[in-house]
Amino acid sequence: MNTLNADTLPTSRLLGAYWTETRYEFMRMLRNLAFGGPILLVPLGAYLLVAVAISADAITKDPSLAYILFSGFSTMAVTMPALFSVGCILALEREAGLMKLKRAQPAPTGTWLVAKTLVAVAFGVLAYLPLLVCGVVFGGVDMDAGALAAMSAVLIAGAIPFAAIGLFIGSLVSGSAAPGYANLFYLPCIYLSGLFIPLPEFMHAQTVIWPAFHLNQLALGAGGVDKYHFLPPQLYAAVLIGITVIFGGLAIWRLARKG
Amino acid sequence: MNESNSPEQRLHALDAVRGFALLLGVAFHAALSFMPGWPPGIWAMNDNSPSQFLSDAAFVTHIFRMSLFFFIAGYFGRLLYQRLGARAFWANRGKRILVPLVAGWIVLFPAIAFIWTVGITKVFGGTTPPMPEMPKVPGAFPLTHLWFLYQLLLTYVAVLAIRGIVARLDPMQKLRGLVDKAVAASIRTMTAAFTLGLPVAAALMSLPMWFYWQGIPTPDQSLIPQVPASVGFGTAFAFGWLVHRSKDALAAIVQRGFAHLVIAIVATGWMLHTMHASPMAQPGLTKTVYAMVFGVAVWGWVLGLTGAALRFLSNYSATRRYIADASYWIYLAHLPVVAAFQVWVGHWPLHWGVKYPFILVASFAVLFLGYHYLVRPTFVGQLLNGRKYPRKNPPPTAPTSPSNVTDLGNAGAVARLSGVTKHYGKSTALAGIDIEVRAGELLALLGPNGAGKTTAIGLWLGLIEADAGDVMLFGGSPQDVARRRRLGVMMQDVELVKELRVRELIALAASYYPDPMAIEEALAKTGTTSIANRPYGKLSGGQKRQVQFAVAICGRPRLLFLDEPTVGLDIQARETLWANIRALLADGCSVVLTTHYLEEAEALATRVAVLAKGRVIASGSVDDMRSLVSRRQISCESTLAPETVRAWYGVVDASRDRNRLLITATDAESVVRRLLATDPDLRRLDVREAGLAEAFTALTREAA
């Protein structure tokens, strides 16, 4: 009698499947420069313009401003690729029927999910590293290595909730509409969470609804910048985990049903 | 006597026990607002009509309900582990336990906190006292009633770690063989309740502050494992696991079920008596004896109730199955609902004998309605119970035997749809069809657009679920990834990743299979070697189909689904693809082909199934199909007008193609005789049998 054991993947092949999926997901993103280029370069360019060129005098007067600008633009750097790469690419794949094919193929559980998330994080790292170098060299970011490493780790991990939101958008809308919807969420999220622009006091309460606010606060907390740290870090982390679970869960549920 | 029950029947009984333990938890929590002497703030509400009876009843259920749950969880845990293997086991537990824990907590905790605030404010006459803070100890966390999921996950980790160590130390299974025998013997000799009660008693005796009523203290305030709960529930889980190992243990539980119940009742009666005299355990003999009697009572109830269920509830019952399915959701969601009703009725000037049943009935009504409409037919039901039931579905059928799970089918049907119905809104895509794909054959699914072909394939591929009927793939569910490792798929209207090269696309698909072809082999077989390094997005339509075919066959499938595979192919590529299909068939692979090119089906098909309006209107070999249509094609050079010929007896249709007259006739002989008689200049007469195309046209026209 035939048994399922004959059709189980040995561990080496199982890991190989995850690796292959991730590798090709990364390669396709690298080859899609029209898509990847802007989301990698825009945060760096904006940081250099705002934090280095425009705010140099202000940073001299208040050195802690360097941290908040660095953290804000770093948040932008890691979250943009996560949201846009995952959301838009997934929507295009759905439109092309690729997700339906993937459901029919015997891919190990969640290979595409792992691949997309890891690539989103990897692209976040690619976008963040030049910003980190510029921040340390030109932007007045003068932290000790431990704090900078903790802040970097939080920022990089912070790509994951945005990848989950990207998944949700990608699972919901068409390929042509996905960039529009992603922007519709992302632009208010970035600006209204007060990452770069001081918000008037009456707008402070609304910042808590934006995940970028929580990530930025958590990053500042990890970096030891207490001046801008409003709530307990566990709460920020819980919100980001909750967003990941809810949006990721909704996306997976929808993709499992509709492809 | 149920000792000869099949494993499947035993599962029905144990499912019922698990559901009972969970639903008992709802009744338990519903009683807590009626506890006499509880200070305000311990629970969401202090009812103005306290009840000693409910206090005692809650105590009795609290003795065993969670131990019973963990015992059954241990039994099913090993069953699942044996069935799925380690990797799939953890994936399954992640979905069924971890996700409900995390998602449930995120949703339920705010709701519980809100109800508690409202209730306590009401208890304190409108002023909200300061909320009790979490203890300032490492790991403090308000797990709420979802602690049991967390405890279960910890227990899985511990038991599987122990299992791994034992497997290394005891490769010949000698020790485990002895343990199996000891498990059954301890139940049969009635020593199990006493020996298993010892660790529980020891853990309870070690507690410096122990209220008898609380039994095993609930570990709902910390992420750090608590000793009494870990010992008590861990023992229950481990024994459930061992009972599944032992082939005689369940029979012994049935045999001694009544005796265990007697022990449980006697022990519980003594504990109630003692507890009424002194609710708080004082160090000394009474505490020691009480703890030991408590341990015996726990196991008396666990083994007694399980034995009773195995004896009386082993047969399949749709109602019990429904309740058992619902119980998990109900237990997860019940606390804010029950507490809300408790808060609502707490100050009503009515006797607890009215209010408690009201809370129970109202809570169950809300929870069952929620289950029926929001859970059972949705992804939540899929998550919690492993499947969802469409709202219009008939009552669930008895589950298939566990043995079917590992059976990949025999040499007969490799895939089958039995009585399958599928609706999309008001339109019926499939109306109770039966189709099977046999080993080594090519089944051509033919039919006009909207006939149900794509739906049938979608069901076999696990992309959609049937509203009714059974979908079988290699002896089991197509949702099972292991079964799909025998499939190859070439879908219509699918674009592969355009940035990846052909070679990379094949490598990616091949990575999903246990024993795929080498990339070069797949390229060579499908004639795609010359384009191996070109990006998919730069290929022509025909080349893309070739690549999709390579992706479909690179895993050496035993069943290949080809949906319109030759659309856009040039003649040479089509010949190559046909040759490949024939080679696969010769190798024993089965193929399901949908095509609108009837000559393709005619050239390749072993069998044909013609679908129209969601039904199979004809099925058989190509010759069988032809014979269903007793028409023949007559072709000749004649000056006769088609309109004239069309009016003759036996002529179905007539038309002209340049100088040739084309006639479809049911009575070809008489038509030919009349042609020859009417047109003396008639030349180049040709009569042939109707092809599959004519048969298809006739069949689908009749079905329309």
PDB file of N, CA, C and O in Angstrom, chain B residues 19-68:
ATOM      1  N   GLY B  19     -15.835  17.494  24.343  1.00  0.00           N
ATOM      2  CA  GLY B  19     -16.864  18.529  24.253  1.00  0.00           C
ATOM      3  C   GLY B  19     -17.554  18.739  25.592  1.00  0.00           C
ATOM      4  O   GLY B  19     -17.799  19.872  26.013  1.00  0.00           O
ATOM      5  N   PHE B  20     -17.810  17.626  26.286  1.00  0.00           N
ATOM      6  CA  PHE B  20     -18.465  17.693  27.605  1.00  0.00           C
ATOM      7  C   PHE B  20     -17.606  18.485  28.587  1.00  0.00           C
ATOM      8  O   PHE B  20     -18.097  19.359  29.312  1.00  0.00           O
ATOM      9  N   ALA B  21     -16.306  18.176  28.603  1.00  0.00           N
ATOM     10  CA  ALA B  21     -15.403  18.875  29.536  1.00  0.00           C
ATOM     11  C   ALA B  21     -15.392  20.379  29.254  1.00  0.00           C
ATOM     12  O   ALA B  21     -15.385  21.185  30.189  1.00  0.00           O
ATOM     13  N   LEU B  22     -15.414  20.741  27.981  1.00  0.00           N
ATOM     14  CA  LEU B  22     -15.374  22.168  27.646  1.00  0.00           C
ATOM     15  C   LEU B  22     -16.692  22.859  27.998  1.00  0.00           C
ATOM     16  O   LEU B  22     -16.705  23.955  28.561  1.00  0.00           O
ATOM     17  N   LEU B  23     -17.801  22.215  27.676  1.00  0.00           N
ATOM     18  CA  LEU B  23     -19.096  22.836  27.971  1.00  0.00           C
ATOM     19  C   LEU B  23     -19.331  22.918  29.480  1.00  0.00           C
ATOM     20  O   LEU B  23     -19.990  23.839  29.969  1.00  0.00           O
ATOM     21  N   LEU B  24     -18.783  21.944  30.190  1.00  0.00           N
ATOM     22  CA  LEU B  24     -18.886  21.988  31.645  1.00  0.00           C
ATOM     23  C   LEU B  24     -18.205  23.243  32.192  1.00  0.00           C
ATOM     24  O   LEU B  24     -18.632  23.804  33.208  1.00  0.00           O
ATOM     25  N   GLY B  25     -17.164  23.667  31.506  1.00  0.00           N
ATOM     26  CA  GLY B  25     -16.471  24.894  31.906  1.00  0.00           C
ATOM     27  C   GLY B  25     -17.378  26.109  31.819  1.00  0.00           C
ATOM     28  O   GLY B  25     -17.291  27.021  32.659  1.00  0.00           O
ATOM     29  N   VAL B  26     -18.251  26.131  30.838  1.00  0.00           N
ATOM     30  CA  VAL B  26     -19.197  27.248  30.712  1.00  0.00           C
ATOM     31  C   VAL B  26     -20.139  27.236  31.911  1.00  0.00           C
ATOM     32  O   VAL B  26     -20.391  28.281  32.536  1.00  0.00           O
ATOM     33  N   ALA B  27     -20.661  26.044  32.237  1.00  0.00           N
ATOM     34  CA  ALA B  27     -21.569  25.933  33.377  1.00  0.00           C
ATOM     35  C   ALA B  27     -20.849  26.329  34.666  1.00  0.00           C
ATOM     36  O   ALA B  27     -21.435  26.976  35.553  1.00  0.00           O
ATOM     37  N   PHE B  28     -19.591  25.945  34.765  1.00  0.00           N
ATOM     38  CA  PHE B  28     -18.794  26.270  35.950  1.00  0.00           C
ATOM     39  C   PHE B  28     -18.661  27.790  36.104  1.00  0.00           C
ATOM     40  O   PHE B  28     -18.956  28.346  37.164  1.00  0.00           O
ATOM     41  N   HIS B  29     -18.240  28.449  35.043  1.00  0.00           N
ATOM     42  CA  HIS B  29     -18.054  29.902  35.138  1.00  0.00           C
ATOM     43  C   HIS B  29     -19.394  30.622  35.354  1.00  0.00           C
ATOM     44  O   HIS B  29     -19.440  31.662  36.013  1.00  0.00           O
ATOM     45  N   ALA B  30     -20.454  30.056  34.790  1.00  0.00           N
ATOM     46  CA  ALA B  30     -21.768  30.688  34.967  1.00  0.00           C
ATOM     47  C   ALA B  30     -22.218  30.646  36.433  1.00  0.00           C
ATOM     48  O   ALA B  30     -23.017  31.466  36.867  1.00  0.00           O
ATOM     49  N   ALA B  31     -21.671  29.684  37.193  1.00  0.00           N
ATOM     50  CA  ALA B  31     -22.068  29.552  38.596  1.00  0.00           C
ATOM     51  C   ALA B  31     -21.296  30.494  39.513  1.00  0.00           C
ATOM     52  O   ALA B  31     -21.672  30.690  40.667  1.00  0.00           O
ATOM     53  N   LEU B  32     -20.204  31.075  39.023  1.00  0.00           N
ATOM     54  CA  LEU B  32     -19.292  31.771  39.932  1.00  0.00           C
ATOM     55  C   LEU B  32     -19.830  33.093  40.489  1.00  0.00           C
ATOM     56  O   LEU B  32     -19.278  33.608  41.453  1.00  0.00           O
ATOM     57  N   SER B  33     -20.874  33.632  39.876  1.00  0.00           N
ATOM     58  CA  SER B  33     -21.431  34.863  40.465  1.00  0.00           C
ATOM     59  C   SER B  33     -22.355  34.539  41.636  1.00  0.00           C
ATOM     60  O   SER B  33     -22.825  35.445  42.315  1.00  0.00           O
ATOM     61  N   PHE B  34     -22.610  33.262  41.858  1.00  0.00           N
ATOM     62  CA  PHE B  34     -23.540  32.853  42.927  1.00  0.00           C
ATOM     63  C   PHE B  34     -22.807  32.271  44.145  1.00  0.00           C
ATOM     64  O   PHE B  34     -23.434  31.671  45.010  1.00  0.00           O
ATOM     65  N   MET B  35     -21.488  32.387  44.175  1.00  0.00           N
ATOM     66  CA  MET B  35     -20.715  31.774  45.256  1.00  0.00           C
ATOM     67  C   MET B  35     -20.963  32.499  46.575  1.00  0.00           C
ATOM     68  O   MET B  35     -20.743  33.717  46.662  1.00  0.00           O
ATOM     69  N   PRO B  36     -21.402  31.786  47.606  1.00  0.00           N
ATOM     70  CA  PRO B  36     -21.640  32.456  48.888  1.00  0.00           C
ATOM     71  C   PRO B  36     -20.308  32.782  49.564  1.00  0.00           C
ATOM     72  O   PRO B  36     -19.383  31.974  49.549  1.00  0.00           O
ATOM     73  N   GLY B  37     -20.207  33.968  50.091  1.00  0.00           N
ATOM     74  CA  GLY B  37     -19.032  34.339  50.871  1.00  0.00           C
ATOM     75  C   GLY B  37     -17.861  34.869  50.064  1.00  0.00           C
ATOM     76  O   GLY B  37     -16.825  35.189  50.640  1.00  0.00           O
ATOM     77  N   TRP B  38     -18.001  34.931  48.751  1.00  0.00           N
ATOM     78  CA  TRP B  38     -16.885  35.475  47.976  1.00  0.00           C
ATOM     79  C   TRP B  38     -16.852  36.994  48.138  1.00  0.00           C
ATOM     80  O   TRP B  38     -17.884  37.656  47.955  1.00  0.00           O
ATOM     81  N   PRO B  39     -15.686  37.574  48.446  1.00  0.00           N
ATOM     82  CA  PRO B  39     -15.633  39.036  48.575  1.00  0.00           C
ATOM     83  C   PRO B  39     -15.864  39.706  47.224  1.00  0.00           C
ATOM     84  O   PRO B  39     -15.517  39.135  46.185  1.00  0.00           O
ATOM     85  N   PRO B  40     -16.439  40.914  47.227  1.00  0.00           N
ATOM     86  CA  PRO B  40     -16.690  41.618  45.964  1.00  0.00           C
ATOM     87  C   PRO B  40     -15.387  41.841  45.204  1.00  0.00           C
ATOM     88  O   PRO B  40     -14.356  42.127  45.809  1.00  0.00           O
ATOM     89  N   GLY B  41     -15.478  41.696  43.887  1.00  0.00           N
ATOM     90  CA  GLY B  41     -14.298  41.957  43.056  1.00  0.00           C
ATOM     91  C   GLY B  41     -13.555  40.717  42.630  1.00  0.00           C
ATOM     92  O   GLY B  41     -12.730  40.760  41.725  1.00  0.00           O
ATOM     93  N   ILE B  42     -13.840  39.565  43.266  1.00  0.00           N
ATOM     94  CA  ILE B  42     -13.148  38.328  42.849  1.00  0.00           C
ATOM     95  C   ILE B  42     -13.637  37.915  41.469  1.00  0.00           C
ATOM     96  O   ILE B  42     -12.883  37.452  40.628  1.00  0.00           O
ATOM     97  N   TRP B  43     -14.949  38.066  41.260  1.00  0.00           N
ATOM     98  CA  TRP B  43     -15.544  37.713  39.973  1.00  0.00           C
ATOM     99  C   TRP B  43     -16.233  38.963  39.422  1.00  0.00           C
ATOM    100  O   TRP B  43     -16.328  39.991  40.127  1.00  0.00           O
ATOM    101  N   ALA B  44     -16.701  38.920  38.216  1.00  0.00           N
ATOM    102  CA  ALA B  44     -17.298  40.106  37.592  1.00  0.00           C
ATOM    103  C   ALA B  44     -18.540  40.573  38.337  1.00  0.00           C
ATOM    104  O   ALA B  44     -18.904  41.750  38.297  1.00  0.00           O
ATOM    105  N   MET B  45     -19.217  39.638  39.035  1.00  0.00           N
ATOM    106  CA  MET B  45     -20.477  39.997  39.680  1.00  0.00           C
ATOM    107  C   MET B  45     -20.648  39.174  40.952  1.00  0.00           C
ATOM    108  O   MET B  45     -20.230  38.017  40.999  1.00  0.00           O
ATOM    109  N   ASN B  46     -21.217  39.770  41.967  1.00  0.00           N
ATOM    110  CA  ASN B  46     -21.666  39.013  43.132  1.00  0.00           C
ATOM    111  C   ASN B  46     -23.186  39.065  43.113  1.00  0.00           C
ATOM    112  O   ASN B  46     -23.781  40.111  43.376  1.00  0.00           O
ATOM    113  N   ASP B  47     -23.795  37.955  42.802  1.00  0.00           N
ATOM    114  CA  ASP B  47     -25.245  37.943  42.662  1.00  0.00           C
ATOM    115  C   ASP B  47     -25.905  38.123  44.035  1.00  0.00           C
ATOM    116  O   ASP B  47     -25.357  37.696  45.073  1.00  0.00           O
ATOM    117  N   ASN B  48     -27.094  38.746  44.007  1.00  0.00           N
ATOM    118  CA  ASN B  48     -27.781  38.960  45.276  1.00  0.00           C
ATOM    119  C   ASN B  48     -28.515  37.709  45.773  1.00  0.00           C
ATOM    120  O   ASN B  48     -29.211  37.745  46.769  1.00  0.00           O
ATOM    121  N   SER B  49     -28.367  36.605  45.029  1.00  0.00           N
ATOM    122  CA  SER B  49     -28.982  35.353  45.484  1.00  0.00           C
ATOM    123  C   SER B  49     -27.930  34.239  45.456  1.00  0.00           C
ATOM    124  O   SER B  49     -27.898  33.422  44.537  1.00  0.00           O
ATOM    125  N   PRO B  50     -27.033  34.209  46.455  1.00  0.00           N
ATOM    126  CA  PRO B  50     -25.974  33.193  46.432  1.00  0.00           C
ATOM    127  C   PRO B  50     -26.522  31.787  46.654  1.00  0.00           C
ATOM    128  O   PRO B  50     -27.626  31.629  47.174  1.00  0.00           O
ATOM    129  N   SER B  51     -25.739  30.792  46.276  1.00  0.00           N
ATOM    130  CA  SER B  51     -26.234  29.409  46.347  1.00  0.00           C
ATOM    131  C   SER B  51     -25.126  28.466  46.792  1.00  0.00           C
ATOM    132  O   SER B  51     -24.097  28.336  46.119  1.00  0.00           O
ATOM    133  N   GLN B  52     -25.343  27.802  47.911  1.00  0.00           N
ATOM    134  CA  GLN B  52     -24.395  26.784  48.374  1.00  0.00           C
ATOM    135  C   GLN B  52     -24.409  25.588  47.429  1.00  0.00           C
ATOM    136  O   GLN B  52     -23.371  24.970  47.170  1.00  0.00           O
ATOM    137  N   PHE B  53     -25.605  25.299  46.905  1.00  0.00           N
ATOM    138  CA  PHE B  53     -25.710  24.162  45.973  1.00  0.00           C
ATOM    139  C   PHE B  53     -24.831  24.388  44.751  1.00  0.00           C
ATOM    140  O   PHE B  53     -24.082  23.499  44.321  1.00  0.00           O
ATOM    141  N   LEU B  54     -24.899  25.603  44.169  1.00  0.00           N
ATOM    142  CA  LEU B  54     -24.080  25.888  42.987  1.00  0.00           C
ATOM    143  C   LEU B  54     -22.597  25.880  43.343  1.00  0.00           C
ATOM    144  O   LEU B  54     -21.758  25.470  42.542  1.00  0.00           O
ATOM    145  N   SER B  55     -22.291  26.325  44.554  1.00  0.00           N
ATOM    146  CA  SER B  55     -20.895  26.308  44.996  1.00  0.00           C
ATOM    147  C   SER B  55     -20.376  24.871  45.019  1.00  0.00           C
ATOM    148  O   SER B  55     -19.284  24.579  44.527  1.00  0.00           O
ATOM    149  N   ASP B  56     -21.193  23.981  45.593  1.00  0.00           N
ATOM    150  CA  ASP B  56     -20.775  22.573  45.653  1.00  0.00           C
ATOM    151  C   ASP B  56     -20.709  21.952  44.261  1.00  0.00           C
ATOM    152  O   ASP B  56     -19.777  21.199  43.948  1.00  0.00           O
ATOM    153  N   ALA B  57     -21.710  22.277  43.448  1.00  0.00           N
ATOM    154  CA  ALA B  57     -21.726  21.706  42.087  1.00  0.00           C
ATOM    155  C   ALA B  57     -20.519  22.200  41.295  1.00  0.00           C
ATOM    156  O   ALA B  57     -19.865  21.423  40.564  1.00  0.00           O
ATOM    157  N   ALA B  58     -20.201  23.485  41.450  1.00  0.00           N
ATOM    158  CA  ALA B  58     -19.043  24.019  40.737  1.00  0.00           C
ATOM    159  C   ALA B  58     -17.762  23.349  41.226  1.00  0.00           C
ATOM    160  O   ALA B  58     -16.879  23.015  40.433  1.00  0.00           O
ATOM    161  N   PHE B  59     -17.683  23.112  42.524  1.00  0.00           N
ATOM    162  CA  PHE B  59     -16.509  22.438  43.075  1.00  0.00           C
ATOM    163  C   PHE B  59     -16.362  21.046  42.460  1.00  0.00           C
ATOM    164  O   PHE B  59     -15.265  20.646  42.039  1.00  0.00           O
ATOM    165  N   VAL B  60     -17.467  20.330  42.378  1.00  0.00           N
ATOM    166  CA  VAL B  60     -17.410  18.962  41.856  1.00  0.00           C
ATOM    167  C   VAL B  60     -16.914  18.968  40.399  1.00  0.00           C
ATOM    168  O   VAL B  60     -16.027  18.197  40.020  1.00  0.00           O
ATOM    169  N   THR B  61     -17.470  19.861  39.607  1.00  0.00           N
ATOM    170  CA  THR B  61     -17.037  19.880  38.192  1.00  0.00           C
ATOM    171  C   THR B  61     -15.584  20.325  38.079  1.00  0.00           C
ATOM    172  O   THR B  61     -14.848  19.865  37.212  1.00  0.00           O
ATOM    173  N   HIS B  62     -15.195  21.227  38.998  1.00  0.00           N
ATOM    174  CA  HIS B  62     -13.836  21.771  38.940  1.00  0.00           C
ATOM    175  C   HIS B  62     -12.794  20.730  39.312  1.00  0.00           C
ATOM    176  O   HIS B  62     -11.622  20.859  38.958  1.00  0.00           O
ATOM    177  N   ILE B  63     -13.216  19.687  40.032  1.00  0.00           N
ATOM    178  CA  ILE B  63     -12.264  18.632  40.407  1.00  0.00           C
ATOM    179  C   ILE B  63     -11.650  18.015  39.152  1.00  0.00           C
ATOM    180  O   ILE B  63     -10.451  17.791  39.081  1.00  0.00           O
ATOM    181  N   PHE B  64     -12.485  17.771  38.147  1.00  0.00           N
ATOM    182  CA  PHE B  64     -12.028  16.894  37.076  1.00  0.00           C
ATOM    183  C   PHE B  64     -12.060  17.503  35.684  1.00  0.00           C
ATOM    184  O   PHE B  64     -11.445  16.980  34.767  1.00  0.00           O
ATOM    185  N   ARG B  65     -12.778  18.635  35.476  1.00  0.00           N
ATOM    186  CA  ARG B  65     -13.068  19.000  34.084  1.00  0.00           C
ATOM    187  C   ARG B  65     -11.798  19.281  33.269  1.00  0.00           C
ATOM    188  O   ARG B  65     -11.679  18.840  32.123  1.00  0.00           O
ATOM    189  N   MET B  66     -10.820  19.973  33.847  1.00  0.00           N
ATOM    190  CA  MET B  66      -9.630  20.274  33.066  1.00  0.00           C
ATOM    191  C   MET B  66      -8.708  19.065  32.963  1.00  0.00           C
ATOM    192  O   MET B  66      -8.043  18.863  31.955  1.00  0.00           O
ATOM    193  N   SER B  67      -8.683  18.243  34.014  1.00  0.00           N
ATOM    194  CA  SER B  67      -7.890  17.015  33.925  1.00  0.00           C
ATOM    195  C   SER B  67      -8.464  16.096  32.851  1.00  0.00           C
ATOM    196  O   SER B  67      -7.728  15.467  32.086  1.00  0.00           O
ATOM    197  N   LEU B  68      -9.791  16.047  32.802  1.00  0.00           N
ATOM    198  CA  LEU B  68     -10.449  15.238  31.767  1.00  0.00           C
ATOM    199  C   LEU B  68     -10.078  15.774  30.383  1.00  0.00           C
ATOM    200  O   LEU B  68      -9.739  15.008  29.472  1.00  0.00           O
TER     201      LEU B  68
END
